[in-house]
Amino acid sequence: MLNAELIKRRRRRRSIGLILLLLITLLCVMLSLAMGSKPLPLSDVWRHYWLAQETGYNDLVINLRESRTLTGLLVGAALALSGALTQGLLRNPLADPGILGVNAGAAAMVVTFSFFPLLEALPRFWPALGGAALATLVFFMLGGGQRHTSAARLVLTGAAINACLFAYVQSVVLLNARVMDSYRFWTIGSLSEQSLSQSLSMLSWMMPVLLLTPLLGSSLNVLAFGEASASALGVNIRRVRLQTLIVATVLAATATAMAGPIAFIGLAAPHLMRALVGSDFRWLLPYSALAGACLLLLADIVARWIVAPAEIMVGIVTASLGGMLLWLVAKRSRRFNDVAS
């Protein structure tokens, strides 16, 4: 009776927390629409959508910022979900979507297309998406396919693929100055490349995957106890591994293709949310999606505000935040070791 009451209380607390995080996400969306080279009052943003009237210059500014805000919302949520799924797949809370070879594959295809003037005119989204998908297919095949394989083998496979592809990218960039000029801006990461129609089309692509993601939560919870225990409890490890890999790849590949290889979000968002809701993937996945969207939108706001009226690319801000997080973790670990000794 007491355990049932505790479970009920914990579920209520997590539900309230999820609602609060959703409200914070909506606030971040409004701030993203209001902040920029021309700051707008939040009341104007509220009036723009609540009254559905476009009568002034501020309404035109809000319309121009919609694509950037929607891109940040989708990319942040996709990277965070991909990170949480990757951590569950590898049973490592410090795993990152980049271990799947997504970033390296996208970068390799982008620089390859730069060799062909006719193909270079195409939007970078399609070569980036194709390269990310191919790299993950290689990762899946070398990592053991649907056979039972250890998490260590998957990590080593991802590290080898990343090393080979990034070596290819660096050699091409160093030997071809024209490719370097076009590649160096994409690789930092930006939310301003996509139009509103492109972002909406990506939403239609991602929606089936986003709907499938919560269904993996229970299986990942069981998989965390190890493959032997999961098999004994009736979990089809091959199917769960394949589904998780496909969903994580599609999310990370789409996010990378939309905004470039943005660091920190896929690692930090699920890691921070794990401190709030624990390792239950049924709650960790929705919490991570909202946290990732908030983190990327806030990073983009900082990127537009810190050197206003100019701006820096959001990938620089997220990388800086990642460095600060590592410093705090190292400081906390050092303090813990001092106390223990």
CSV table of C-alpha atoms in Angstrom, one decimal:
chain,number,residue,atom,x,y,z
A,1,MET,CA,0.0,0.0,0.0
A,2,LEU,CA,2.8,2.4,0.9
A,3,ASN,CA,4.7,1.5,-2.3
A,4,ALA,CA,1.7,2.2,-4.4
A,5,GLU,CA,1.2,5.6,-2.8
A,6,LEU,CA,4.9,6.5,-3.4
A,7,ILE,CA,4.6,5.5,-7.1
A,8,LYS,CA,1.4,7.5,-7.5
A,9,ARG,CA,3.0,10.5,-5.8
A,10,ARG,CA,6.1,10.2,-8.0
A,11,ARG,CA,4.0,10.0,-11.1
A,12,ARG,CA,2.1,13.1,-10.2
A,13,ARG,CA,5.3,15.0,-9.5
A,14,ARG,CA,6.8,14.0,-12.8
A,15,SER,CA,3.6,15.0,-14.6
A,16,ILE,CA,3.6,18.4,-13.0
A,17,GLY,CA,7.3,18.8,-13.9
A,18,LEU,CA,6.6,17.9,-17.5
A,19,ILE,CA,3.8,20.5,-17.7
A,20,LEU,CA,6.1,23.1,-16.2
A,21,LEU,CA,8.8,22.2,-18.7
A,22,LEU,CA,6.3,22.5,-21.5
A,23,LEU,CA,5.4,26.0,-20.3
A,24,ILE,CA,9.1,26.9,-20.2
A,25,THR,CA,9.5,25.7,-23.8
A,26,LEU,CA,6.6,28.0,-24.9
A,27,LEU,CA,8.3,30.9,-23.1
A,28,CYS,CA,11.5,30.1,-24.9
A,29,VAL,CA,9.6,30.1,-28.2
A,30,MET,CA,8.2,33.5,-27.5
A,31,LEU,CA,11.6,34.8,-26.5
A,32,SER,CA,13.1,33.5,-29.7
A,33,LEU,CA,10.4,35.3,-31.7
A,34,ALA,CA,11.0,38.5,-29.7
A,35,MET,CA,14.8,38.7,-29.5
A,36,GLY,CA,17.1,39.7,-32.3
A,37,SER,CA,18.7,42.7,-33.9
A,38,LYS,CA,15.4,44.4,-33.3
A,39,PRO,CA,14.1,43.3,-29.9
A,40,LEU,CA,10.3,43.2,-29.6
A,41,PRO,CA,8.1,43.2,-26.5
A,42,LEU,CA,6.6,39.8,-25.6
A,43,SER,CA,3.2,41.5,-25.6
A,44,ASP,CA,3.6,42.1,-29.4
A,45,VAL,CA,4.4,38.4,-29.9
A,46,TRP,CA,1.4,37.4,-27.9
A,47,ARG,CA,-0.9,39.8,-29.7
A,48,HIS,CA,0.4,38.6,-33.1
A,49,TYR,CA,-0.8,35.1,-32.5
A,50,TRP,CA,-3.7,35.6,-30.1
A,51,LEU,CA,-5.4,38.3,-32.3
A,52,ALA,CA,-4.2,36.8,-35.6
A,53,GLN,CA,-3.7,40.2,-37.0
A,54,GLU,CA,-0.7,41.4,-39.1
A,55,THR,CA,-0.9,45.1,-39.2
A,56,GLY,CA,2.6,46.5,-38.5
A,57,TYR,CA,6.3,46.3,-38.9
A,58,ASN,CA,6.7,44.1,-35.8
A,59,ASP,CA,4.4,41.5,-37.3
A,60,LEU,CA,6.7,41.2,-40.3
A,61,VAL,CA,9.7,40.8,-38.1
A,62,ILE,CA,7.9,38.0,-36.2
A,63,ASN,CA,7.1,36.3,-39.5
A,64,LEU,CA,10.7,36.4,-40.5
A,65,ARG,CA,11.8,34.8,-37.2
A,66,GLU,CA,9.3,31.9,-37.4
A,67,SER,CA,11.5,29.7,-39.5
A,68,ARG,CA,14.5,30.1,-37.2
A,69,THR,CA,12.4,29.4,-34.1
A,70,LEU,CA,10.7,26.3,-35.6
A,71,THR,CA,14.1,25.0,-36.7
A,72,GLY,CA,15.6,25.5,-33.3
A,73,LEU,CA,12.6,23.7,-31.7
A,74,LEU,CA,12.8,20.7,-34.0
A,75,VAL,CA,16.6,20.4,-34.0
A,76,GLY,CA,16.9,20.7,-30.3
A,77,ALA,CA,14.2,18.1,-29.6
A,78,ALA,CA,15.5,15.7,-32.2
A,79,LEU,CA,19.1,15.9,-31.0
A,80,ALA,CA,18.1,15.4,-27.3
A,81,LEU,CA,15.8,12.4,-28.2
A,82,SER,CA,18.6,10.9,-30.3
A,83,GLY,CA,21.0,11.4,-27.5
A,84,ALA,CA,18.7,9.7,-25.0
A,85,LEU,CA,18.1,6.8,-27.3
A,86,THR,CA,21.8,6.4,-28.0
A,87,GLN,CA,22.6,6.4,-24.3
A,88,GLY,CA,19.9,3.7,-23.8
A,89,LEU,CA,21.2,1.7,-26.8
A,90,LEU,CA,24.8,1.7,-25.5
A,91,ARG,CA,23.8,1.7,-21.8
A,92,ASN,CA,26.1,4.7,-21.3
A,93,PRO,CA,24.7,8.0,-19.9
A,94,LEU,CA,27.6,9.9,-21.5
A,95,ALA,CA,27.0,8.6,-25.1
A,96,ASP,CA,26.3,11.1,-27.8
A,97,PRO,CA,24.5,10.9,-31.2
A,98,GLY,CA,27.8,11.6,-32.9
A,99,ILE,CA,29.0,8.1,-32.0
A,100,LEU,CA,26.6,6.7,-34.7
A,101,GLY,CA,28.7,8.5,-37.4
A,102,VAL,CA,25.9,10.9,-38.2
A,103,ASN,CA,27.9,14.1,-38.1
A,104,ALA,CA,30.9,12.6,-39.8
A,105,GLY,CA,28.8,11.1,-42.6
A,106,ALA,CA,27.0,14.3,-43.2
A,107,ALA,CA,30.2,16.3,-43.3
A,108,ALA,CA,31.9,13.8,-45.7
A,109,MET,CA,29.0,14.0,-48.2
A,110,VAL,CA,28.9,17.8,-48.0
A,111,VAL,CA,32.6,18.2,-48.9
A,112,THR,CA,32.2,15.5,-51.6
A,113,PHE,CA,29.4,17.4,-53.3
A,114,SER,CA,31.6,20.5,-53.2
A,115,PHE,CA,33.8,18.9,-55.9
A,116,PHE,CA,31.0,19.1,-58.4
A,117,PRO,CA,29.8,22.6,-59.3
A,118,LEU,CA,26.5,21.4,-60.6
A,119,LEU,CA,25.7,19.5,-57.4
A,120,GLU,CA,27.1,22.3,-55.2
A,121,ALA,CA,24.1,24.5,-56.1
A,122,LEU,CA,21.7,22.1,-54.4
A,123,PRO,CA,20.7,22.8,-50.8
A,124,ARG,CA,23.1,21.2,-48.3
A,125,PHE,CA,20.2,19.4,-46.6
A,126,TRP,CA,20.0,16.5,-49.1
A,127,PRO,CA,23.7,15.5,-49.2
A,128,ALA,CA,24.0,15.9,-45.4
A,129,LEU,CA,20.9,13.7,-44.9
A,130,GLY,CA,22.2,11.1,-47.4
A,131,GLY,CA,25.7,11.0,-45.9
A,132,ALA,CA,24.4,10.7,-42.4
A,133,ALA,CA,22.1,7.8,-43.4
A,134,LEU,CA,24.9,6.0,-45.2
A,135,ALA,CA,27.3,6.4,-42.3
A,136,THR,CA,24.8,4.9,-39.9
A,137,LEU,CA,24.1,2.0,-42.3
A,138,VAL,CA,27.8,1.2,-42.2
A,139,PHE,CA,27.7,1.5,-38.4
A,140,PHE,CA,24.9,-0.9,-38.2
A,141,MET,CA,26.5,-3.5,-40.5
A,142,LEU,CA,30.0,-3.3,-38.9
A,143,GLY,CA,28.5,-3.2,-35.4
A,144,GLY,CA,27.0,-6.6,-35.8
A,145,GLY,CA,23.7,-6.0,-37.6
A,146,GLN,CA,20.8,-7.7,-35.9
A,147,ARG,CA,23.0,-10.2,-34.1
A,148,HIS,CA,23.6,-9.9,-30.4
A,149,THR,CA,26.6,-7.7,-29.9
A,150,SER,CA,28.1,-5.8,-27.0
A,151,ALA,CA,27.8,-2.1,-26.3
A,152,ALA,CA,31.7,-1.9,-26.4
A,153,ARG,CA,31.8,-3.1,-30.0
A,154,LEU,CA,29.2,-0.5,-31.0
A,155,VAL,CA,31.3,2.2,-29.4
A,156,LEU,CA,34.5,1.1,-31.0
A,157,THR,CA,32.7,0.8,-34.4
A,158,GLY,CA,31.4,4.3,-34.1
A,159,ALA,CA,34.8,5.7,-33.1
A,160,ALA,CA,36.5,4.0,-36.1
A,161,ILE,CA,33.9,5.3,-38.6
A,162,ASN,CA,34.2,8.8,-37.2
A,163,ALA,CA,38.0,8.8,-37.3
A,164,CYS,CA,38.0,7.6,-41.0
A,165,LEU,CA,35.4,10.0,-42.2
A,166,PHE,CA,36.7,13.0,-40.4
A,167,ALA,CA,40.2,12.2,-41.7
A,168,TYR,CA,38.8,12.2,-45.2
A,169,VAL,CA,37.0,15.5,-44.6
A,170,GLN,CA,40.1,17.2,-43.2
A,171,SER,CA,42.2,16.1,-46.1
A,172,VAL,CA,39.7,17.4,-48.6
A,173,VAL,CA,39.3,20.7,-46.8
A,174,LEU,CA,43.1,21.3,-46.4
A,175,LEU,CA,43.8,20.5,-50.1
A,176,ASN,CA,40.9,22.5,-51.6
A,177,ALA,CA,40.6,26.2,-50.5
A,178,ARG,CA,37.2,26.6,-52.2
A,179,VAL,CA,35.7,23.6,-50.4
A,180,MET,CA,37.1,25.0,-47.1
A,181,ASP,CA,35.3,28.3,-47.6
A,182,SER,CA,31.9,26.6,-48.1
A,183,TYR,CA,32.4,24.0,-45.5
A,184,ARG,CA,33.7,26.0,-42.5
A,185,PHE,CA,30.4,27.9,-42.0
A,186,TRP,CA,28.2,24.8,-42.3
A,187,THR,CA,30.3,22.8,-39.8
A,188,ILE,CA,29.8,25.4,-37.0
A,189,GLY,CA,26.0,25.0,-37.0
A,190,SER,CA,23.3,27.6,-37.6
A,191,LEU,CA,19.5,27.9,-37.4
A,192,SER,CA,19.1,30.5,-40.2
A,193,GLU,CA,19.6,28.3,-43.2
A,194,GLN,CA,16.1,26.8,-43.4
A,195,SER,CA,13.0,28.5,-44.7
A,196,LEU,CA,9.7,28.1,-43.0
A,197,SER,CA,8.4,25.8,-45.7
A,198,GLN,CA,11.5,23.6,-45.4
A,199,SER,CA,11.1,23.4,-41.6
A,200,LEU,CA,7.5,22.4,-42.0
A,201,SER,CA,8.3,19.7,-44.5
A,202,MET,CA,10.9,18.3,-42.1
A,203,LEU,CA,8.3,18.3,-39.3
A,204,SER,CA,6.2,16.0,-41.5
A,205,TRP,CA,9.2,13.7,-42.0
A,206,MET,CA,10.0,13.6,-38.3
A,207,MET,CA,6.4,13.2,-37.0
A,208,PRO,CA,6.1,9.4,-37.5
A,209,VAL,CA,9.5,8.9,-35.8
A,210,LEU,CA,8.6,11.2,-32.9
A,211,LEU,CA,5.4,9.3,-32.4
A,212,LEU,CA,7.3,6.0,-32.4
A,213,THR,CA,9.9,7.2,-29.9
A,214,PRO,CA,7.8,6.9,-26.7
A,215,LEU,CA,7.0,3.3,-27.5
A,216,LEU,CA,10.6,2.4,-27.0
A,217,GLY,CA,10.8,3.6,-23.4
A,218,SER,CA,9.7,0.4,-21.7
A,219,SER,CA,12.0,-1.8,-23.8
A,220,LEU,CA,15.0,0.4,-23.1
A,221,ASN,CA,14.2,0.3,-19.4
A,222,VAL,CA,14.5,-3.5,-19.5
A,223,LEU,CA,17.5,-3.4,-21.8
A,224,ALA,CA,19.4,-1.4,-19.1
A,225,PHE,CA,19.6,-4.5,-17.0
A,226,GLY,CA,21.6,-6.3,-19.6
A,227,GLU,CA,20.8,-8.5,-22.6
A,228,ALA,CA,20.5,-11.7,-20.6
A,229,SER,CA,18.0,-10.2,-18.2
A,230,ALA,CA,16.1,-8.5,-21.1
A,231,SER,CA,15.8,-11.8,-23.0
A,232,ALA,CA,14.6,-13.6,-19.9
A,233,LEU,CA,11.9,-11.0,-19.5
A,234,GLY,CA,10.7,-11.6,-23.1
A,235,VAL,CA,12.2,-8.6,-24.9
A,236,ASN,CA,13.2,-9.1,-28.5
A,237,ILE,CA,16.7,-7.5,-28.3
A,238,ARG,CA,17.3,-7.6,-32.0
A,239,ARG,CA,14.1,-5.7,-32.8
A,240,VAL,CA,14.6,-3.2,-30.0
A,241,ARG,CA,18.2,-2.5,-31.0
A,242,LEU,CA,17.2,-2.1,-34.7
A,243,GLN,CA,14.2,0.2,-33.9
A,244,THR,CA,16.2,2.3,-31.5
A,245,LEU,CA,19.1,2.7,-34.0
A,246,ILE,CA,16.8,3.7,-36.8
A,247,VAL,CA,14.9,6.2,-34.8
A,248,ALA,CA,18.0,7.7,-33.3
A,249,THR,CA,19.6,7.9,-36.7
A,250,VAL,CA,16.7,9.5,-38.5
A,251,LEU,CA,16.4,12.2,-35.7
A,252,ALA,CA,20.1,13.0,-35.6
A,253,ALA,CA,20.5,12.9,-39.4
A,254,THR,CA,17.5,15.2,-39.9
A,255,ALA,CA,18.7,17.6,-37.2
A,256,THR,CA,22.3,17.7,-38.6
A,257,ALA,CA,21.0,18.2,-42.1
A,258,MET,CA,18.8,21.1,-41.0
A,259,ALA,CA,21.3,23.0,-38.9
A,260,GLY,CA,24.8,21.4,-39.2
A,261,PRO,CA,26.6,19.4,-36.6
A,262,ILE,CA,25.6,21.2,-33.4
A,263,ALA,CA,27.4,19.9,-30.3
A,264,PHE,CA,26.4,19.5,-26.6
A,265,ILE,CA,22.6,19.3,-27.0
A,266,GLY,CA,22.4,15.5,-27.6
A,267,LEU,CA,24.6,14.8,-24.6
A,268,ALA,CA,23.6,17.4,-22.1
A,269,ALA,CA,19.8,17.5,-22.3
A,270,PRO,CA,19.2,13.8,-21.4
A,271,HIS,CA,22.0,13.9,-18.9
A,272,LEU,CA,20.5,16.9,-17.1
A,273,MET,CA,17.0,15.5,-17.2
A,274,ARG,CA,18.2,12.2,-15.8
A,275,ALA,CA,19.1,14.1,-12.6
A,276,LEU,CA,15.5,15.1,-12.3
A,277,VAL,CA,13.5,12.1,-13.4
A,278,GLY,CA,16.0,9.2,-13.1
A,279,SER,CA,16.7,6.6,-15.8
A,280,ASP,CA,13.1,5.7,-16.6
A,281,PHE,CA,13.0,6.2,-20.3
A,282,ARG,CA,9.2,6.5,-20.3
A,283,TRP,CA,9.7,9.9,-18.6
A,284,LEU,CA,13.3,10.7,-19.7
A,285,LEU,CA,12.4,10.8,-23.4
A,286,PRO,CA,9.7,13.5,-23.3
A,287,TYR,CA,11.6,15.5,-20.7
A,288,SER,CA,14.8,15.3,-22.9
A,289,ALA,CA,12.9,16.5,-26.0
A,290,LEU,CA,11.6,19.6,-24.2
A,291,ALA,CA,14.9,20.3,-22.5
A,292,GLY,CA,16.8,20.0,-25.8
A,293,ALA,CA,14.4,22.4,-27.5
A,294,CYS,CA,14.8,24.9,-24.6
A,295,LEU,CA,18.6,24.7,-24.5
A,296,LEU,CA,19.0,25.2,-28.3
A,297,LEU,CA,16.5,28.1,-28.4
A,298,LEU,CA,18.2,29.8,-25.4
A,299,ALA,CA,21.6,29.3,-27.0
A,300,ASP,CA,20.3,30.9,-30.2
A,301,ILE,CA,18.9,33.8,-28.3
A,302,VAL,CA,22.4,34.3,-26.7
A,303,ALA,CA,24.0,34.0,-30.1
A,304,ARG,CA,21.8,36.9,-31.4
A,305,TRP,CA,22.1,39.0,-28.3
A,306,ILE,CA,25.7,38.8,-27.2
A,307,VAL,CA,27.1,40.9,-30.1
A,308,ALA,CA,23.9,42.6,-31.2
A,309,PRO,CA,23.1,43.9,-33.8
A,310,ALA,CA,25.4,41.3,-35.3
A,311,GLU,CA,25.2,37.6,-34.3
A,312,ILE,CA,27.4,34.6,-33.9
A,313,MET,CA,26.6,31.1,-35.0
A,314,VAL,CA,24.7,29.0,-32.5
A,315,GLY,CA,27.1,26.1,-32.7
A,316,ILE,CA,29.8,28.3,-31.0
A,317,VAL,CA,27.4,29.0,-28.1
A,318,THR,CA,26.5,25.4,-27.6
A,319,ALA,CA,30.2,24.3,-27.7
A,320,SER,CA,31.0,27.0,-25.1
A,321,LEU,CA,28.1,25.7,-22.9
A,322,GLY,CA,29.5,22.2,-23.3
A,323,GLY,CA,32.9,23.4,-22.1
A,324,MET,CA,31.4,25.0,-19.1
A,325,LEU,CA,29.4,21.8,-18.3
A,326,LEU,CA,32.6,19.8,-18.4
A,327,TRP,CA,34.4,22.2,-16.2
A,328,LEU,CA,31.6,22.0,-13.6
A,329,VAL,CA,31.5,18.2,-13.7
A,330,ALA,CA,35.3,18.1,-13.3
A,331,LYS,CA,35.2,20.5,-10.4
A,332,ARG,CA,32.4,18.5,-8.7
A,333,SER,CA,34.3,15.3,-9.2
A,334,ARG,CA,37.5,16.8,-7.7
A,335,ARG,CA,35.5,18.1,-4.7
A,336,PHE,CA,34.0,14.7,-4.2
A,337,ASN,CA,37.4,13.0,-4.4
A,338,ASP,CA,38.8,15.4,-1.8
A,339,VAL,CA,35.9,14.7,0.6
A,340,ALA,CA,36.2,11.0,0.1
A,341,SER,CA,40.0,11.1,0.8
